Amino acid sequence: MNHYIRRSGSSIELSMALIFTSYYGLVKILINILTHFGFDGDSKTFIIGLLKKYSKTINSTINLTYLVRWMGLFKLFKKILFKN
């Protein structure tokens, strides 16, 4: 999958949208990112609470990708994905 994303720049957003469509997958990715950068449990609880609060308004992939971009996690996830 990483090789496919690197070859085709236009498919990056589609792949990211497919990854982030699952609510629990998004929470898991957020926890991994927060843990990677050394955040404590309170920060994780805050982010998960924020996602639970806004999960009712998320009803499509487009809205979810805009939420991820708004939080600044799209660029952060791209940096982690292409760190080598």
Coordinates of C-alpha atoms in Angstrom, one line a residue:
M1 CA 0.0 0.0 0.0
N2 CA 2.8 2.4 0.8
H3 CA 4.4 1.7 -2.6
Y4 CA 1.1 2.5 -4.3
I5 CA 0.7 5.8 -2.4
R6 CA 4.3 6.8 -3.3
R7 CA 3.8 6.1 -7.0
S8 CA 0.6 8.0 -7.4
G9 CA 0.4 11.4 -5.7
S10 CA -3.3 11.9 -6.6
S11 CA -4.3 8.7 -4.7
I12 CA -2.9 10.0 -1.4
E13 CA -6.1 11.8 -0.4
L14 CA -8.2 8.8 -1.5
S15 CA -6.1 6.4 0.5
M16 CA -6.2 8.8 3.5
A17 CA -10.0 9.0 3.2
L18 CA -10.3 5.3 3.2
I19 CA -8.1 5.0 6.3
F20 CA -10.0 7.6 8.2
T21 CA -13.6 6.5 7.4
S22 CA -13.6 4.1 10.3
Y23 CA -14.3 6.0 13.5
Y24 CA -12.5 3.5 15.7
G25 CA -9.6 3.4 13.2
L26 CA -9.3 7.1 13.5
V27 CA -9.3 6.9 17.3
K28 CA -6.6 4.2 17.1
I29 CA -4.5 6.3 14.7
L30 CA -4.8 9.4 16.9
I31 CA -3.8 7.4 20.0
N32 CA -0.7 6.1 18.2
I33 CA 0.3 9.5 16.9
L34 CA -0.2 11.1 20.4
T35 CA 1.8 8.3 22.0
H36 CA 4.5 8.6 19.4
F37 CA 5.0 12.3 20.3
G38 CA 4.9 11.7 24.1
F39 CA 1.4 13.0 25.1
D40 CA 0.0 11.8 28.4
G41 CA -3.3 10.1 29.0
D42 CA -5.2 13.4 29.6
S43 CA -4.5 14.6 26.0
K44 CA -5.7 11.2 24.7
T45 CA -8.9 11.5 26.7
F46 CA -9.4 15.0 25.4
I47 CA -9.0 14.1 21.8
I48 CA -11.2 11.0 22.1
G49 CA -13.9 13.1 23.9
L50 CA -13.7 15.6 21.1
L51 CA -14.2 12.9 18.4
K52 CA -17.1 11.4 20.3
K53 CA -18.7 14.9 20.5
Y54 CA -18.4 15.5 16.8
S55 CA -18.9 12.0 15.5
K56 CA -22.7 12.5 15.2
T57 CA -22.1 15.3 12.7
I58 CA -19.7 13.2 10.6
N59 CA -21.8 11.5 8.0
S60 CA -19.5 11.3 4.9
T61 CA -15.9 10.7 3.9
I62 CA -15.6 14.3 2.7
N63 CA -16.6 15.7 6.1
L64 CA -14.3 13.4 7.9
T65 CA -11.3 14.3 5.7
Y66 CA -12.0 18.0 6.3
L67 CA -12.1 17.4 10.0
V68 CA -8.8 15.7 9.9
R69 CA -7.3 18.5 7.8
W70 CA -8.7 21.1 10.2
M71 CA -7.1 19.4 13.1
G72 CA -3.7 19.4 11.3
L73 CA -3.4 15.7 11.4
F74 CA -3.3 15.2 7.6
K75 CA 0.1 16.8 7.3
L76 CA 1.3 15.0 10.5
F77 CA 0.2 11.6 9.2
K78 CA 1.9 12.3 5.8
K79 CA 5.1 13.2 7.6
I80 CA 5.0 9.9 9.6
L81 CA 4.1 7.9 6.5
F82 CA 6.9 9.4 4.4
K83 CA 9.5 9.8 7.2
N84 CA 12.2 7.8 5.3

